[in-house]
């Protein structure tokens, strides 16, 4: 396997490292200075191998990487370690050496501990609202600084609350650069469209779509008041794939707003090929696409090490196919991979390893890896 530590693919000497493995190290940052965001090229390749012509990227050979070690949108520790695990598995090296991307961004895993307040009481039923708001605002800036350069952006999470930042940042950049709205393909077992009032848990990783669509709003600047129209998406431009664990309040929201959603029932009935045809047909061929993939969309057989596994999900091949189809549109502008949690499998169990491998496969397929 290719080398997996960030310093092996970097053009610079990293000043500090934190050991995360008995055999390797990954650089982490607790601080997130604005001046450093998007400021480095840390892996160059000779040629991008994708045969698909990009419709909306001025530099399709470039990939902006944002590694988000954040777990505050839910209550299970360990998902913040996912970016390091994915990188240690060789993902970035594979993207550079096998797929031919030039890697840009910050060659560190951001922990954002400097943004987490000492006191963060519940507000409107939301847990950790100020921390999640501050971190997602920073992530929005990080993604925006990559996307505005006309390059594809890959974000490695982290729990799915980070999509408030990733999608908010790419939506703003595409509006400024191209004057267009983005569409979002949300691959997940869960709809994540609860409002603070409909949520049973108060965990914000179950609410990002409501904030991104404006179905949930808050005026307080330190509690998502920073989200403006330029960061938002239309309910008509979001498509769900893989749903099978949807709260009653979310079902009502989906129906009342006419949101396009394909559950596992639809995939069983039509097959993943036909579902992708319908999903992409709904979006249209003239709209930039942000793909946000929660690994729990896969059946636990393929991705057991995740915070909220639900049986009856996608096979790994179906997940890869979704990513391959989105790449082949030429409309892809951003990719999120979230909710890999290496700590949830026992040390002697292969579940964490298999989940990380599945995550790497999904990303590579989204970035153009093909079977032939």
Short mmCIF file of C-alpha atoms in Angstrom, two decimals:
data_model
loop_
_atom_site.label_atom_id
_atom_site.label_comp_id
_atom_site.label_asym_id
_atom_site.label_seq_id
_atom_site.Cartn_x
_atom_site.Cartn_y
_atom_site.Cartn_z
CA UNK A 1 0.00 0.00 0.00
CA UNK A 2 1.14 3.57 -0.66
CA UNK A 3 2.57 5.66 2.20
CA UNK A 4 -0.15 6.99 4.46
CA UNK A 5 1.27 9.78 6.57
CA UNK A 6 0.59 13.34 5.45
CA UNK A 7 4.24 14.30 5.67
CA UNK A 8 5.05 11.62 3.09
CA UNK A 9 3.04 13.50 0.47
CA UNK A 10 3.75 17.04 1.59
CA UNK A 11 6.08 19.56 0.04
CA UNK A 12 6.84 21.05 3.45
CA UNK A 13 8.20 19.87 6.79
CA UNK A 14 5.41 19.74 9.32
CA UNK A 15 6.23 21.60 12.54
CA UNK A 16 4.31 19.40 14.99
CA UNK A 17 2.79 15.96 14.97
CA UNK A 18 0.59 14.01 17.28
CA UNK A 19 1.00 10.26 17.25
CA UNK A 20 -2.23 8.47 16.37
CA UNK A 21 -0.92 5.01 15.60
CA UNK A 22 1.76 2.64 16.64
CA UNK A 23 3.18 2.77 13.15
CA UNK A 24 2.37 6.18 11.74
CA UNK A 25 1.60 9.80 12.58
CA UNK A 26 -0.87 12.38 11.34
CA UNK A 27 -0.56 16.09 11.96
CA UNK A 28 -3.38 17.69 13.92
CA UNK A 29 -4.28 21.30 14.65
CA UNK A 30 -6.36 22.56 17.52
CA UNK A 31 -6.21 26.12 16.21
CA UNK A 32 -7.64 27.21 12.87
CA UNK A 33 -6.06 30.55 11.86
CA UNK A 34 -7.95 32.12 8.99
CA UNK A 35 -4.74 33.14 7.24
CA UNK A 36 -3.67 29.52 6.81
CA UNK A 37 -6.83 28.21 5.22
CA UNK A 38 -6.36 27.17 1.61
CA UNK A 39 -2.77 28.42 1.59
CA UNK A 40 -0.79 25.32 0.63
CA UNK A 41 -0.28 22.84 -2.15
CA UNK A 42 0.81 19.66 -0.39
CA UNK A 43 0.75 16.96 -3.07
CA UNK A 44 1.41 17.28 -6.79
CA UNK A 45 0.70 14.73 -9.49
CA UNK A 46 1.62 14.47 -13.14
CA UNK A 47 -1.83 14.01 -14.67
CA UNK A 48 -5.44 13.57 -13.59
CA UNK A 49 -6.71 10.19 -14.78
CA UNK A 50 -10.44 11.01 -15.01
CA UNK A 51 -11.86 10.89 -18.54
CA UNK A 52 -14.88 12.98 -17.57
CA UNK A 53 -14.85 16.64 -18.56
CA UNK A 54 -15.92 18.90 -15.71
CA UNK A 55 -18.70 21.37 -16.46
CA UNK A 56 -18.19 23.70 -13.52
CA UNK A 57 -14.57 23.43 -12.35
CA UNK A 58 -11.96 25.71 -13.89
CA UNK A 59 -9.18 23.55 -12.40
CA UNK A 60 -10.53 19.96 -12.40
CA UNK A 61 -7.04 18.56 -11.86
CA UNK A 62 -6.91 20.21 -8.43
CA UNK A 63 -8.47 18.93 -5.23
CA UNK A 64 -8.95 21.02 -2.12
CA UNK A 65 -8.79 18.85 1.01
CA UNK A 66 -10.39 19.78 4.34
CA UNK A 67 -9.87 17.26 7.17
CA UNK A 68 -12.40 17.84 9.95
CA UNK A 69 -11.81 16.12 13.29
CA UNK A 70 -15.08 17.18 14.91
CA UNK A 71 -17.67 15.12 16.79
CA UNK A 72 -19.72 17.78 18.60
CA UNK A 73 -22.87 17.27 16.55
CA UNK A 74 -23.56 13.98 18.30
CA UNK A 75 -22.73 12.26 21.58
CA UNK A 76 -20.44 9.33 20.68
CA UNK A 77 -16.69 10.03 20.83
CA UNK A 78 -14.37 8.74 18.14
CA UNK A 79 -15.80 10.13 14.89
CA UNK A 80 -13.28 12.97 15.19
CA UNK A 81 -10.55 10.36 14.60
CA UNK A 82 -11.94 9.37 11.19
CA UNK A 83 -9.91 11.78 9.03
CA UNK A 84 -6.67 10.53 10.57
CA UNK A 85 -7.75 6.91 10.03
CA UNK A 86 -8.64 7.56 6.39
CA UNK A 87 -5.36 9.35 5.78
CA UNK A 88 -3.35 6.63 7.52
CA UNK A 89 -5.09 4.11 5.25
CA UNK A 90 -3.43 5.89 2.32
CA UNK A 91 -6.44 7.76 0.91
CA UNK A 92 -4.70 11.02 0.03
CA UNK A 93 -1.69 9.23 -1.41
CA UNK A 94 -4.00 7.11 -3.57
CA UNK A 95 -5.83 10.21 -4.76
CA UNK A 96 -2.56 11.83 -5.77
CA UNK A 97 -0.62 8.88 -7.16
CA UNK A 98 -3.40 6.73 -8.65
CA UNK A 99 -6.05 9.29 -9.63
CA UNK A 100 -3.65 12.09 -10.48
CA UNK A 101 -4.97 15.02 -8.46
CA UNK A 102 -2.92 17.94 -7.22
CA UNK A 103 -3.76 18.27 -3.53
CA UNK A 104 -4.37 21.69 -2.00
CA UNK A 105 -5.48 22.94 1.37
CA UNK A 106 -4.22 22.43 4.86
CA UNK A 107 -2.26 19.22 5.32
CA UNK A 108 -3.53 18.79 8.85
CA UNK A 109 -6.54 17.37 10.65
CA UNK A 110 -8.33 20.28 12.30
CA UNK A 111 -9.69 19.63 15.79
CA UNK A 112 -11.17 23.12 16.35
CA UNK A 113 -10.72 22.91 20.10
CA UNK A 114 -9.98 26.64 20.20
CA UNK A 115 -13.53 27.30 18.96
CA UNK A 116 -15.34 25.20 21.57
CA UNK A 117 -16.66 27.35 24.44
CA UNK A 118 -16.18 26.29 28.05
CA UNK A 119 -19.90 26.72 28.68
CA UNK A 120 -22.36 25.64 25.99
CA UNK A 121 -25.83 25.10 27.47
CA UNK A 122 -28.66 23.68 25.41
CA UNK A 123 -30.62 26.17 23.34
CA UNK A 124 -33.93 25.44 21.58
CA UNK A 125 -33.35 21.75 22.37
CA UNK A 126 -29.94 21.77 20.60
CA UNK A 127 -26.90 20.22 22.29
CA UNK A 128 -23.55 22.02 21.93
CA UNK A 129 -25.14 24.73 19.75
CA UNK A 130 -22.38 27.33 20.06
CA UNK A 131 -19.58 24.85 19.44
CA UNK A 132 -21.25 23.36 16.37
CA UNK A 133 -22.09 26.81 15.05
CA UNK A 134 -18.55 28.14 15.49
CA UNK A 135 -16.93 25.06 13.96
CA UNK A 136 -19.27 24.87 10.99
CA UNK A 137 -18.75 28.57 10.31
CA UNK A 138 -14.99 27.94 10.19
CA UNK A 139 -15.49 24.91 7.94
CA UNK A 140 -17.63 27.02 5.61
CA UNK A 141 -14.71 29.44 5.29
CA UNK A 142 -12.27 26.60 4.65
CA UNK A 143 -14.42 25.01 1.95
CA UNK A 144 -15.22 28.39 0.40
CA UNK A 145 -11.53 29.25 0.13
CA UNK A 146 -10.92 26.05 -1.85
CA UNK A 147 -14.09 26.17 -3.97
CA UNK A 148 -13.67 29.78 -5.04
CA UNK A 149 -10.46 28.75 -6.85
CA UNK A 150 -12.46 26.53 -9.18
CA UNK A 151 -11.28 23.24 -7.74
CA UNK A 152 -13.15 20.22 -6.43
CA UNK A 153 -13.34 20.10 -2.63
CA UNK A 154 -13.11 16.93 -0.53
CA UNK A 155 -14.05 17.12 3.15
CA UNK A 156 -13.28 14.22 5.47
CA UNK A 157 -15.39 14.28 8.64
CA UNK A 158 -16.36 14.23 11.35
CA UNK A 159 -20.08 13.88 12.09
CA UNK A 160 -22.72 15.03 9.62
CA UNK A 161 -23.32 18.36 11.37
CA UNK A 162 -20.22 19.55 9.51
CA UNK A 163 -22.30 19.63 6.30
CA UNK A 164 -23.75 22.93 7.52
CA UNK A 165 -20.27 24.28 6.86
CA UNK A 166 -19.24 22.25 3.82
CA UNK A 167 -22.43 22.86 1.85
CA UNK A 168 -22.73 26.43 3.11
CA UNK A 169 -19.20 27.13 1.87
CA UNK A 170 -19.58 25.51 -1.53
CA UNK A 171 -23.00 27.10 -2.11
CA UNK A 172 -21.51 30.54 -1.49
CA UNK A 173 -18.50 29.92 -3.73
CA UNK A 174 -20.55 28.59 -6.65
CA UNK A 175 -22.97 31.50 -6.42
CA UNK A 176 -20.09 33.98 -6.55
CA UNK A 177 -18.07 32.19 -9.20
CA UNK A 178 -20.80 30.95 -11.54
CA UNK A 179 -24.01 32.68 -10.46
CA UNK A 180 -25.66 29.31 -9.91
CA UNK A 181 -27.32 27.37 -7.13
CA UNK A 182 -25.92 23.99 -6.19
CA UNK A 183 -27.83 20.76 -5.83
CA UNK A 184 -27.11 18.31 -3.02
CA UNK A 185 -27.21 14.53 -3.19
CA UNK A 186 -27.51 13.37 0.42
CA UNK A 187 -26.72 9.66 0.79
CA UNK A 188 -27.70 8.54 4.27
CA UNK A 189 -29.82 6.15 6.30
CA UNK A 190 -31.25 9.25 7.99
CA UNK A 191 -32.83 12.42 6.60
CA UNK A 192 -31.03 14.80 9.00
CA UNK A 193 -33.76 17.37 8.41
CA UNK A 194 -35.15 17.69 11.91
CA UNK A 195 -35.63 21.20 13.19
CA UNK A 196 -34.55 21.87 16.77
CA UNK A 197 -38.18 21.53 17.78
CA UNK A 198 -38.86 18.19 16.02
CA UNK A 199 -35.63 16.51 17.11
CA UNK A 200 -35.99 13.86 19.78
CA UNK A 201 -32.29 13.79 20.71
CA UNK A 202 -31.19 17.39 20.31
CA UNK A 203 -28.11 16.21 18.42
CA UNK A 204 -27.34 18.68 15.64
CA UNK A 205 -26.01 16.01 13.28
CA UNK A 206 -29.71 15.25 12.75
CA UNK A 207 -30.52 18.86 11.77
CA UNK A 208 -28.07 20.13 9.11
CA UNK A 209 -30.47 20.01 6.17
CA UNK A 210 -33.09 22.06 8.01
CA UNK A 211 -30.56 24.84 8.62
CA UNK A 212 -29.17 24.67 5.08
CA UNK A 213 -32.63 24.94 3.50
CA UNK A 214 -33.85 27.67 5.84
CA UNK A 215 -36.52 25.44 7.36
CA UNK A 216 -34.74 26.15 10.64
CA UNK A 217 -33.36 29.62 11.32
CA UNK A 218 -31.82 31.44 14.24
CA UNK A 219 -30.95 35.11 14.60
CA UNK A 220 -28.26 34.69 17.23
CA UNK A 221 -24.92 35.11 15.47
CA UNK A 222 -23.21 32.55 17.68
CA UNK A 223 -25.95 29.96 17.11
CA UNK A 224 -26.16 29.63 13.32
CA UNK A 225 -27.09 33.26 12.79
CA UNK A 226 -24.06 33.43 10.48
CA UNK A 227 -25.93 31.34 7.88
CA UNK A 228 -27.12 33.72 5.15
CA UNK A 229 -29.02 33.20 1.90
CA UNK A 230 -25.72 32.81 0.06
CA UNK A 231 -25.03 29.68 2.14
CA UNK A 232 -28.44 28.09 1.68
CA UNK A 233 -29.83 25.55 -0.77
CA UNK A 234 -33.30 25.07 -2.22
CA UNK A 235 -35.53 22.23 -1.04
CA UNK A 236 -36.11 21.61 -4.76
CA UNK A 237 -32.41 20.92 -5.31
CA UNK A 238 -31.80 18.24 -2.71
CA UNK A 239 -32.15 14.52 -3.37
CA UNK A 240 -31.93 11.81 -0.72
CA UNK A 241 -30.73 8.27 -1.45
CA UNK A 242 -30.75 5.32 0.96
CA UNK A 243 -33.20 6.50 3.62
CA UNK A 244 -34.55 3.88 6.02
CA UNK A 245 -34.64 5.47 9.50
CA UNK A 246 -36.67 8.68 9.26
CA UNK A 247 -38.31 10.36 12.25
CA UNK A 248 -42.05 11.16 12.12
CA UNK A 249 -41.39 14.89 12.11
CA UNK A 250 -38.91 14.47 9.25
CA UNK A 251 -41.43 12.50 7.18
CA UNK A 252 -43.86 15.37 7.55
CA UNK A 253 -41.18 17.91 6.53
CA UNK A 254 -40.24 15.87 3.45
CA UNK A 255 -43.86 15.55 2.32
CA UNK A 256 -44.89 19.14 3.01
CA UNK A 257 -41.92 20.51 1.07
CA UNK A 258 -42.03 18.05 -1.82
CA UNK A 259 -38.44 16.97 -1.25
CA UNK A 260 -37.22 14.22 -3.58
CA UNK A 261 -36.24 11.17 -1.55
CA UNK A 262 -35.40 7.59 -2.51
CA UNK A 263 -35.65 5.15 0.37
CA UNK A 264 -34.31 1.61 0.44
CA UNK A 265 -37.81 0.57 -0.68
CA UNK A 266 -37.25 2.48 -3.92
CA UNK A 267 -33.81 0.94 -4.38
CA UNK A 268 -35.21 -2.56 -3.78
CA UNK A 269 -38.05 -1.88 -6.19
CA UNK A 270 -36.23 -0.16 -9.04
CA UNK A 271 -32.57 -1.05 -8.56
CA UNK A 272 -29.80 1.43 -7.91
CA UNK A 273 -29.30 2.12 -11.62
CA UNK A 274 -32.83 3.37 -12.16
CA UNK A 275 -32.79 5.29 -8.88
CA UNK A 276 -29.68 7.17 -9.97
CA UNK A 277 -31.29 7.97 -13.32
CA UNK A 278 -34.30 9.44 -11.52
CA UNK A 279 -32.20 11.30 -8.96
CA UNK A 280 -29.95 12.91 -11.55
CA UNK A 281 -32.94 13.60 -13.79
CA UNK A 282 -34.55 15.54 -10.96
CA UNK A 283 -31.44 17.67 -10.52
CA UNK A 284 -30.86 18.23 -14.23
CA UNK A 285 -27.64 18.39 -16.22
CA UNK A 286 -26.96 22.10 -15.73
CA UNK A 287 -26.56 22.21 -11.94
CA UNK A 288 -23.36 21.82 -9.88
CA UNK A 289 -23.60 18.89 -7.44
CA UNK A 290 -22.38 18.61 -3.87
CA UNK A 291 -22.31 14.94 -2.79
CA UNK A 292 -22.62 14.42 0.97
CA UNK A 293 -22.15 10.75 1.86
CA UNK A 294 -22.81 9.39 5.35
CA UNK A 295 -21.15 5.99 5.65
CA UNK A 296 -24.16 4.70 7.60
CA UNK A 297 -26.03 4.65 4.29
CA UNK A 298 -24.17 1.38 3.78
CA UNK A 299 -25.47 -1.73 5.48
CA UNK A 300 -23.57 -2.51 8.72
CA UNK A 301 -22.23 -5.59 6.95
CA UNK A 302 -20.03 -3.21 4.97
CA UNK A 303 -19.62 -0.31 7.40
CA UNK A 304 -20.24 -1.43 11.00
CA UNK A 305 -18.07 1.18 12.70
CA UNK A 306 -20.41 4.16 12.60
CA UNK A 307 -22.46 5.92 15.25
CA UNK A 308 -26.01 5.09 14.11
CA UNK A 309 -25.94 1.89 12.02
CA UNK A 310 -29.22 0.68 10.53
CA UNK A 311 -29.67 -2.74 8.97
CA UNK A 312 -31.06 -3.12 5.47
CA UNK A 313 -28.81 -0.57 3.79
CA UNK A 314 -26.80 -0.19 0.61
CA UNK A 315 -24.16 -2.69 -0.38
CA UNK A 316 -20.67 -1.28 -0.84
CA UNK A 317 -21.02 -1.81 -4.58
CA UNK A 318 -24.26 0.21 -4.62
CA UNK A 319 -22.53 2.98 -2.67
CA UNK A 320 -19.61 2.97 -5.09
CA UNK A 321 -22.05 3.06 -8.01
CA UNK A 322 -23.76 6.16 -6.63
CA UNK A 323 -20.40 7.89 -6.45
CA UNK A 324 -19.38 6.71 -9.91
CA UNK A 325 -22.63 8.00 -11.42
CA UNK A 326 -22.25 11.42 -9.82
CA UNK A 327 -18.67 11.69 -11.07
CA UNK A 328 -19.73 10.77 -14.60
CA UNK A 329 -22.15 13.69 -14.77
CA UNK A 330 -19.22 16.11 -14.87
CA UNK A 331 -21.22 18.28 -12.45
CA UNK A 332 -19.52 17.32 -9.18
CA UNK A 333 -18.03 20.27 -7.28
CA UNK A 334 -17.69 18.93 -3.71
CA UNK A 335 -17.69 15.67 -1.74
CA UNK A 336 -18.18 14.98 1.97
CA UNK A 337 -17.49 11.66 3.67
CA UNK A 338 -18.80 11.57 7.24
CA UNK A 339 -19.65 9.43 10.28
CA UNK A 340 -16.82 6.90 10.06
CA UNK A 341 -16.09 6.12 13.72
CA UNK A 342 -13.06 3.84 14.14
CA UNK A 343 -13.46 3.66 17.93
CA UNK A 344 -16.80 1.84 17.88
CA UNK A 345 -15.32 -1.53 16.89
CA UNK A 346 -13.35 -3.59 19.42
CA UNK A 347 -9.59 -3.54 18.93
CA UNK A 348 -9.55 -7.17 17.82
CA UNK A 349 -12.49 -6.67 15.44
CA UNK A 350 -12.02 -5.88 11.75
CA UNK A 351 -15.12 -3.65 11.64
CA UNK A 352 -13.22 -0.38 11.96
CA UNK A 353 -10.76 -1.43 9.27
CA UNK A 354 -13.56 -2.48 6.92
CA UNK A 355 -15.44 0.78 7.50
CA UNK A 356 -12.35 2.86 6.74
CA UNK A 357 -11.74 0.77 3.62
CA UNK A 358 -15.32 1.33 2.53
CA UNK A 359 -14.97 5.08 3.07
CA UNK A 360 -11.79 5.18 0.99
CA UNK A 361 -13.53 3.27 -1.81
CA UNK A 362 -16.48 5.69 -1.87
CA UNK A 363 -14.19 8.71 -2.12
CA UNK A 364 -12.05 7.21 -4.86
CA UNK A 365 -15.14 6.37 -6.91
CA UNK A 366 -16.49 9.90 -6.50
CA UNK A 367 -13.17 11.26 -7.72
CA UNK A 368 -13.11 9.14 -10.85
CA UNK A 369 -11.76 5.68 -10.07
CA UNK A 370 -13.21 3.19 -12.55
CA UNK A 371 -13.36 -0.57 -12.71
CA UNK A 372 -11.74 -0.67 -16.16
#
